[in-house]
Amino acid sequence: MPELPEVETVRLQLARKIVGKTIRSATVFHPKTVAFDPIFEKRLSGKTVSAIDRVGKLLIWGFQEDPHLFLLAHLKMTGQFFYVENGRTVTGGGHTYSSSKLTDTFPHRHTRTAFHFTDGSSLYFNDMRLFGYTKLADPGEAAHARSGYGPEYIDPNFDVRWFTTAVQKRSAPIKAILLDQALAAGLGNIYVDETLWRAKVHPVRLGKDVTNAEAKNLARYAKSVMLDSIEVGGTTFQNFTDTGGKHGNYSDHLKVFGKTGEPCPRCKTPIEKIRVAGRGTHVCPHCQR
DNA sequence: CGGATTGTTCTTCC
DNA sequence: CGGAAGAACAATCC
């Protein structure tokens, strides 16, 4: 369930730890995670990580020796990276599992791929539910993956007037529109509920009925909610830890997500849980219109 | 044990 | 062509 702030937190930590390091060997524990690439290990052997980029919730690794090779990494719901140095977990990030035993040693039951660097450190990708991936891509595939993401709310150049028009062209519920990564990237189920609550917009409202002022507020709060979360370590929910297993702090800032039945922080009306766009949705029926 | 969980992709329909 | 809606995916929790 990582959303953009969690993925950005992971990106920053990985950038610090593995950029400039050379992969001595890679190991595939589950073929699905590498899109059934039979020579994944071979293609990565001897490659030096040159950069770790992020588009929406997707991480894109580049390599010094081959500018036409990319590694696409998506955590989806339960993916996590853990970085191990001298046999100790130094940093990692993503979803954590309820069985705490699983976070101690690697590889474990949910470890899907491993990257061993020439300096003796290792990076493990764990993903219980197998939705995520770490797969190699050529420039065409990488470009295609990038093309699925619209501009980012946290980008200083995000065009609010364009966003407003785009939203008002659609007839879907505003929550579904905000979750569409192709329109604008970053919001997942948690931050979208938080954004809608802050903007006082009801999630079932249709895009075409959203006013200019409301659209402006939605863009503004999507940005601030995610930037604030990145600042405190990108933790939004019970199951996310930063790299190394530390829990982030953003869960303290949540106003509606997971607060069903609790009083709205603004008006004290109990928070309702409904279903919108096929997703569990938290809403204050009084102040969100 | 049925249902809910969630990010993305795919399919179907319009 | 593209939007909307819903299924599919996988494994676990409640």
Short mmCIF file of C-alpha atoms (C1' of nucleotides) in Angstrom, two decimals:
data_model
loop_
_atom_site.label_atom_id
_atom_site.label_comp_id
_atom_site.label_asym_id
_atom_site.label_seq_id
_atom_site.Cartn_x
_atom_site.Cartn_y
_atom_site.Cartn_z
CA MET A 1 0.00 0.00 0.00
CA PRO A 2 2.84 2.41 -0.39
CA GLU A 3 1.80 5.63 -2.05
CA LEU A 4 4.06 8.29 -3.48
CA PRO A 5 5.57 9.53 -0.20
CA GLU A 6 6.52 6.01 0.85
CA VAL A 7 8.06 5.26 -2.53
CA GLU A 8 9.97 8.54 -2.44
CA THR A 9 11.26 7.64 1.03
CA VAL A 10 12.46 4.29 -0.28
CA ARG A 11 14.01 5.98 -3.32
CA LEU A 12 16.01 8.41 -1.21
CA GLN A 13 17.32 5.61 0.97
CA LEU A 14 18.20 3.38 -1.96
CA ALA A 15 19.88 6.26 -3.76
CA ARG A 16 22.07 6.85 -0.73
CA LYS A 17 22.93 3.19 -0.28
CA ILE A 18 23.31 1.57 -3.67
CA VAL A 19 24.04 4.20 -6.31
CA GLY A 20 27.63 3.67 -7.40
CA LYS A 21 27.68 0.06 -6.23
CA THR A 22 28.31 -2.83 -8.57
CA ILE A 23 26.13 -5.92 -8.56
CA ARG A 24 28.27 -9.02 -8.13
CA SER A 25 25.28 -11.33 -8.43
CA ALA A 26 21.50 -11.30 -8.38
CA THR A 27 19.18 -14.06 -7.28
CA VAL A 28 15.61 -14.75 -8.36
CA PHE A 29 13.47 -16.59 -5.83
CA HIS A 30 10.19 -16.14 -7.67
CA PRO A 31 10.12 -15.89 -11.48
CA LYS A 32 6.91 -13.85 -11.60
CA THR A 33 8.67 -10.94 -9.87
CA VAL A 34 11.09 -10.58 -12.80
CA ALA A 35 8.39 -11.14 -15.47
CA PHE A 36 9.76 -14.65 -16.04
CA ASP A 37 13.06 -13.31 -17.41
CA PRO A 38 15.28 -16.42 -17.66
CA ILE A 39 18.51 -14.42 -17.75
CA PHE A 40 17.71 -11.74 -15.14
CA GLU A 41 20.72 -12.66 -13.02
CA LYS A 42 23.06 -12.75 -15.98
CA ARG A 43 21.94 -9.38 -17.33
CA LEU A 44 22.59 -7.67 -13.99
CA SER A 45 25.89 -9.28 -13.11
CA GLY A 46 28.69 -6.69 -13.19
CA LYS A 47 26.34 -3.72 -13.62
CA THR A 48 26.84 -0.58 -11.54
CA VAL A 49 23.75 1.30 -10.39
CA SER A 50 24.01 4.83 -11.76
CA ALA A 51 20.72 6.40 -10.66
CA ILE A 52 17.39 5.64 -9.04
CA ASP A 53 14.56 7.62 -10.51
CA ARG A 54 10.89 7.69 -9.56
CA VAL A 55 7.79 8.25 -11.65
CA GLY A 56 4.63 8.17 -9.59
CA LYS A 57 5.02 5.04 -7.48
CA LEU A 58 7.42 3.35 -9.91
CA LEU A 59 11.17 3.19 -9.28
CA ILE A 60 13.52 3.11 -12.28
CA TRP A 61 17.13 2.10 -11.88
CA GLY A 62 19.81 3.00 -14.43
CA PHE A 63 23.22 1.37 -14.93
CA GLN A 64 26.61 2.84 -15.82
CA GLU A 65 27.70 0.07 -18.17
CA ASP A 66 24.51 0.01 -20.24
CA PRO A 67 22.41 3.15 -20.83
CA HIS A 68 19.82 0.99 -22.59
CA LEU A 69 19.10 -1.18 -19.56
CA PHE A 70 16.63 -0.24 -16.83
CA LEU A 71 15.24 -2.00 -13.80
CA LEU A 72 11.60 -1.18 -13.05
CA ALA A 73 10.62 -1.76 -9.43
CA HIS A 74 7.06 -1.46 -8.19
CA LEU A 75 6.10 -2.26 -4.59
CA LYS A 76 2.37 -2.45 -5.37
CA MET A 77 0.70 -3.43 -2.11
CA THR A 78 3.16 -5.53 -0.15
CA GLY A 79 6.57 -4.97 -1.70
CA GLN A 80 9.51 -3.89 0.45
CA PHE A 81 13.24 -3.37 0.00
CA PHE A 82 15.67 -4.20 2.79
CA TYR A 83 19.32 -3.29 2.64
CA VAL A 84 21.77 -5.41 4.59
CA GLU A 85 25.37 -4.49 5.40
CA ASN A 86 27.74 -6.70 7.40
CA GLY A 87 24.89 -9.08 8.08
CA ARG A 88 22.78 -6.34 9.68
CA THR A 89 19.73 -4.69 8.28
CA VAL A 90 20.67 -1.08 7.76
CA THR A 91 17.82 0.22 5.77
CA GLY A 92 14.84 -1.00 3.83
CA GLY A 93 11.32 0.04 3.24
CA GLY A 94 7.85 -0.90 2.29
CA HIS A 95 5.11 -2.95 3.73
CA THR A 96 5.83 -4.98 6.83
CA TYR A 97 4.28 -8.28 7.63
CA SER A 98 2.49 -9.27 10.79
CA SER A 99 4.94 -12.06 11.47
CA SER A 100 7.76 -9.97 12.85
CA LYS A 101 10.10 -12.95 12.61
CA LEU A 102 10.12 -12.42 8.88
CA THR A 103 11.90 -9.09 9.12
CA ASP A 104 15.01 -10.44 10.80
CA THR A 105 16.90 -12.56 8.29
CA PHE A 106 17.01 -12.71 4.53
CA PRO A 107 16.10 -14.32 2.31
CA HIS A 108 12.85 -15.46 3.91
CA ARG A 109 9.58 -16.95 2.69
CA HIS A 110 8.49 -13.73 0.92
CA THR A 111 11.86 -12.75 -0.56
CA ARG A 112 11.48 -12.62 -4.35
CA THR A 113 14.77 -11.19 -5.59
CA ALA A 114 18.16 -10.35 -4.08
CA PHE A 115 20.98 -8.11 -5.28
CA HIS A 116 24.47 -8.76 -3.91
CA PHE A 117 27.01 -5.99 -4.34
CA THR A 118 30.76 -6.26 -4.69
CA ASP A 119 31.30 -4.49 -1.35
CA GLY A 120 29.53 -7.35 0.45
CA SER A 121 26.22 -5.58 1.05
CA SER A 122 22.91 -6.92 -0.25
CA LEU A 123 19.46 -5.65 -1.15
CA TYR A 124 16.41 -7.89 -0.76
CA PHE A 125 13.04 -7.41 -2.38
CA ASN A 126 10.24 -9.03 -0.39
CA ASP A 127 6.66 -9.18 -1.61
CA MET A 128 4.15 -11.39 0.11
CA ARG A 129 1.33 -11.03 -2.37
CA LEU A 130 3.38 -11.07 -5.56
CA PHE A 131 1.75 -8.02 -7.12
CA GLY A 132 5.01 -6.09 -7.19
CA TYR A 133 8.00 -6.61 -9.46
CA THR A 134 11.65 -5.91 -10.10
CA LYS A 135 12.00 -6.43 -13.83
CA LEU A 136 14.47 -5.42 -16.49
CA ALA A 137 13.38 -3.24 -19.36
CA ASP A 138 14.77 -1.78 -22.55
CA PRO A 139 14.37 1.94 -23.33
CA GLY A 140 11.08 1.33 -25.13
CA GLU A 141 9.55 -0.54 -22.21
CA ALA A 142 10.84 2.05 -19.76
CA ALA A 143 9.35 4.88 -21.82
CA HIS A 144 6.05 3.05 -22.05
CA ALA A 145 5.99 2.63 -18.27
CA ARG A 146 6.71 6.32 -17.77
CA SER A 147 3.99 7.31 -20.20
CA GLY A 148 1.36 5.81 -17.91
CA TYR A 149 1.88 8.58 -15.37
CA GLY A 150 0.60 12.12 -15.46
CA PRO A 151 2.24 15.11 -13.76
CA GLU A 152 2.91 14.95 -10.04
CA TYR A 153 0.94 17.01 -7.55
CA ILE A 154 4.15 17.68 -5.64
CA ASP A 155 5.87 19.13 -8.72
CA PRO A 156 6.32 22.90 -8.27
CA ASN A 157 5.27 23.30 -11.91
CA PHE A 158 2.01 21.37 -11.48
CA ASP A 159 -0.55 23.18 -13.61
CA VAL A 160 -3.68 23.66 -11.52
CA ARG A 161 -5.69 25.27 -14.32
CA TRP A 162 -4.99 22.33 -16.63
CA PHE A 163 -5.88 19.93 -13.78
CA THR A 164 -9.17 21.74 -13.17
CA THR A 165 -10.19 21.47 -16.80
CA ALA A 166 -9.19 17.82 -16.98
CA VAL A 167 -11.23 16.97 -13.87
CA GLN A 168 -14.27 18.83 -15.15
CA LYS A 169 -14.19 16.88 -18.43
CA ARG A 170 -14.85 13.63 -16.60
CA SER A 171 -18.10 12.15 -15.39
CA ALA A 172 -16.60 9.64 -12.94
CA PRO A 173 -16.66 10.16 -9.15
CA ILE A 174 -13.93 12.58 -8.09
CA LYS A 175 -12.26 9.89 -5.99
CA ALA A 176 -11.84 7.66 -9.05
CA ILE A 177 -10.41 10.59 -10.99
CA LEU A 178 -7.89 11.40 -8.26
CA LEU A 179 -6.79 7.76 -8.13
CA ASP A 180 -6.10 7.73 -11.89
CA GLN A 181 -2.29 7.82 -12.11
CA ALA A 182 -2.46 8.69 -15.81
CA LEU A 183 -4.16 11.98 -15.00
CA ALA A 184 -1.91 12.99 -12.11
CA ALA A 185 0.41 10.73 -10.17
CA GLY A 186 0.86 9.88 -6.54
CA LEU A 187 -2.42 9.52 -4.71
CA GLY A 188 -3.45 6.11 -3.38
CA ASN A 189 -6.41 5.09 -1.30
CA ILE A 190 -5.19 6.64 1.93
CA TYR A 191 -4.00 10.06 0.80
CA VAL A 192 -6.95 10.44 -1.55
CA ASP A 193 -9.39 10.21 1.37
CA GLU A 194 -7.25 12.66 3.32
CA THR A 195 -7.12 15.05 0.38
CA LEU A 196 -10.89 14.96 -0.16
CA TRP A 197 -11.56 15.56 3.53
CA ARG A 198 -9.22 18.56 3.66
CA ALA A 199 -10.79 20.03 0.51
CA LYS A 200 -14.29 19.34 1.92
CA VAL A 201 -15.29 17.52 -1.27
CA HIS A 202 -17.46 14.41 -1.09
CA PRO A 203 -15.80 11.44 -2.90
CA VAL A 204 -18.89 10.55 -4.94
CA ARG A 205 -19.18 14.00 -6.49
CA LEU A 206 -18.71 13.80 -10.24
CA GLY A 207 -15.68 15.43 -11.84
CA LYS A 208 -17.82 17.62 -14.07
CA ASP A 209 -19.58 19.04 -11.00
CA VAL A 210 -16.39 20.03 -9.18
CA THR A 211 -15.97 23.82 -9.04
CA ASN A 212 -12.80 25.70 -9.94
CA ALA A 213 -12.21 26.55 -6.30
CA GLU A 214 -12.67 22.92 -5.25
CA ALA A 215 -10.31 21.64 -7.92
CA LYS A 216 -7.71 24.14 -6.81
CA ASN A 217 -8.08 22.96 -3.22
CA LEU A 218 -7.84 19.31 -4.23
CA ALA A 219 -4.55 19.94 -6.06
CA ARG A 220 -3.27 22.03 -3.17
CA TYR A 221 -4.11 19.46 -0.48
CA ALA A 222 -2.92 16.49 -2.53
CA LYS A 223 0.41 18.26 -2.69
CA SER A 224 0.62 19.30 0.95
CA VAL A 225 -0.54 15.97 2.32
CA MET A 226 2.13 14.12 0.35
CA LEU A 227 4.91 16.62 1.01
CA ASP A 228 4.13 16.60 4.73
CA SER A 229 4.25 12.82 4.72
CA ILE A 230 7.60 12.71 2.93
CA GLU A 231 8.94 15.09 5.54
CA VAL A 232 8.13 12.79 8.45
CA GLY A 233 9.49 9.68 6.81
CA GLY A 234 6.71 8.73 4.48
CA THR A 235 4.77 6.54 6.79
CA THR A 236 1.08 6.55 6.40
CA PHE A 237 -0.32 3.39 7.75
CA GLN A 238 0.18 0.59 10.18
CA ASN A 239 1.99 -1.66 7.77
CA PHE A 240 4.62 0.66 6.41
CA THR A 241 8.10 1.01 7.81
CA ASP A 242 11.03 2.87 6.43
CA THR A 243 14.13 1.02 5.44
CA GLY A 244 15.38 -0.76 8.49
CA GLY A 245 11.95 -1.35 9.92
CA LYS A 246 11.25 2.01 11.52
CA HIS A 247 7.66 3.17 11.51
CA GLY A 248 7.01 6.57 10.06
CA ASN A 249 4.99 9.27 11.71
CA TYR A 250 2.39 10.31 9.23
CA SER A 251 -0.26 8.04 10.71
CA ASP A 252 -0.52 10.64 13.49
CA HIS A 253 -1.65 13.17 10.90
CA LEU A 254 -4.46 11.14 9.35
CA LYS A 255 -7.85 12.76 9.79
CA VAL A 256 -10.27 10.25 8.28
CA PHE A 257 -8.49 7.15 6.98
CA GLY A 258 -9.18 4.23 9.29
CA LYS A 259 -11.26 6.45 11.59
CA THR A 260 -14.67 4.94 10.91
CA GLY A 261 -17.10 5.94 13.67
CA GLU A 262 -14.70 8.41 15.23
CA PRO A 263 -15.69 12.08 15.39
CA CYS A 264 -14.67 14.27 12.46
CA PRO A 265 -11.83 16.52 13.66
CA ARG A 266 -13.71 19.54 12.25
CA CYS A 267 -17.36 19.00 13.10
CA LYS A 268 -17.50 15.92 15.38
CA THR A 269 -19.89 14.06 13.06
CA PRO A 270 -18.91 10.35 13.05
CA ILE A 271 -16.75 9.38 10.06
CA GLU A 272 -18.55 7.02 7.70
CA LYS A 273 -17.06 4.25 5.63
CA ILE A 274 -18.59 3.80 2.20
CA ARG A 275 -17.59 2.20 -1.09
CA VAL A 276 -16.48 4.41 -4.00
CA ALA A 277 -14.75 3.29 -7.20
CA GLY A 278 -14.51 -0.18 -5.70
CA ARG A 279 -12.48 1.07 -2.74
CA GLY A 280 -13.14 1.48 0.95
CA THR A 281 -13.71 5.21 1.45
CA HIS A 282 -13.69 7.31 4.62
CA VAL A 283 -15.81 10.42 4.59
CA CYS A 284 -17.34 13.01 6.87
CA PRO A 285 -20.96 13.15 5.69
CA HIS A 286 -21.41 16.61 7.19
CA CYS A 287 -18.48 18.70 6.04
CA GLN A 288 -17.74 16.96 2.75
CA ARG A 289 -20.18 18.10 0.10
"C1'" DC B 1 -15.41 -19.61 5.91
"C1'" DG B 2 -17.01 -15.59 3.27
"C1'" DG B 3 -15.66 -11.08 2.54
"C1'" DA B 4 -12.56 -7.28 2.57
"C1'" DT B 5 -8.14 -5.62 1.55
"C1'" DT B 6 -5.37 -2.59 -2.53
"C1'" DG B 7 -2.32 -0.61 -7.26
"C1'" DT B 8 -2.31 -1.59 -11.56
"C1'" DT B 9 -3.62 -3.85 -15.84
"C1'" DC B 10 -6.80 -5.93 -18.66
"C1'" DT B 11 -11.33 -6.56 -20.68
"C1'" DT B 12 -15.77 -5.17 -21.98
"C1'" DC B 13 -19.05 -1.91 -23.11
"C1'" DC B 14 -20.46 2.40 -24.84
"C1'" DC C 1 -10.15 6.78 -29.57
"C1'" DG C 2 -11.04 7.04 -24.97
"C1'" DG C 3 -13.77 7.09 -20.73
"C1'" DA C 4 -16.25 4.21 -17.27
"C1'" DA C 5 -16.88 0.16 -14.75
"C1'" DG C 6 -15.58 -4.04 -13.13
"C1'" DA C 7 -12.80 -8.25 -13.01
"C1'" DA C 8 -8.39 -10.17 -12.18
"C1'" DC C 9 -4.31 -10.74 -9.66
"C1'" DA C 10 -2.40 -13.11 -4.56
"C1'" DA C 11 -2.37 -14.00 0.08
"C1'" DT C 12 -3.69 -12.85 4.36
"C1'" DC C 13 -6.59 -10.97 8.06
"C1'" DC C 14 -10.95 -10.78 10.53
#
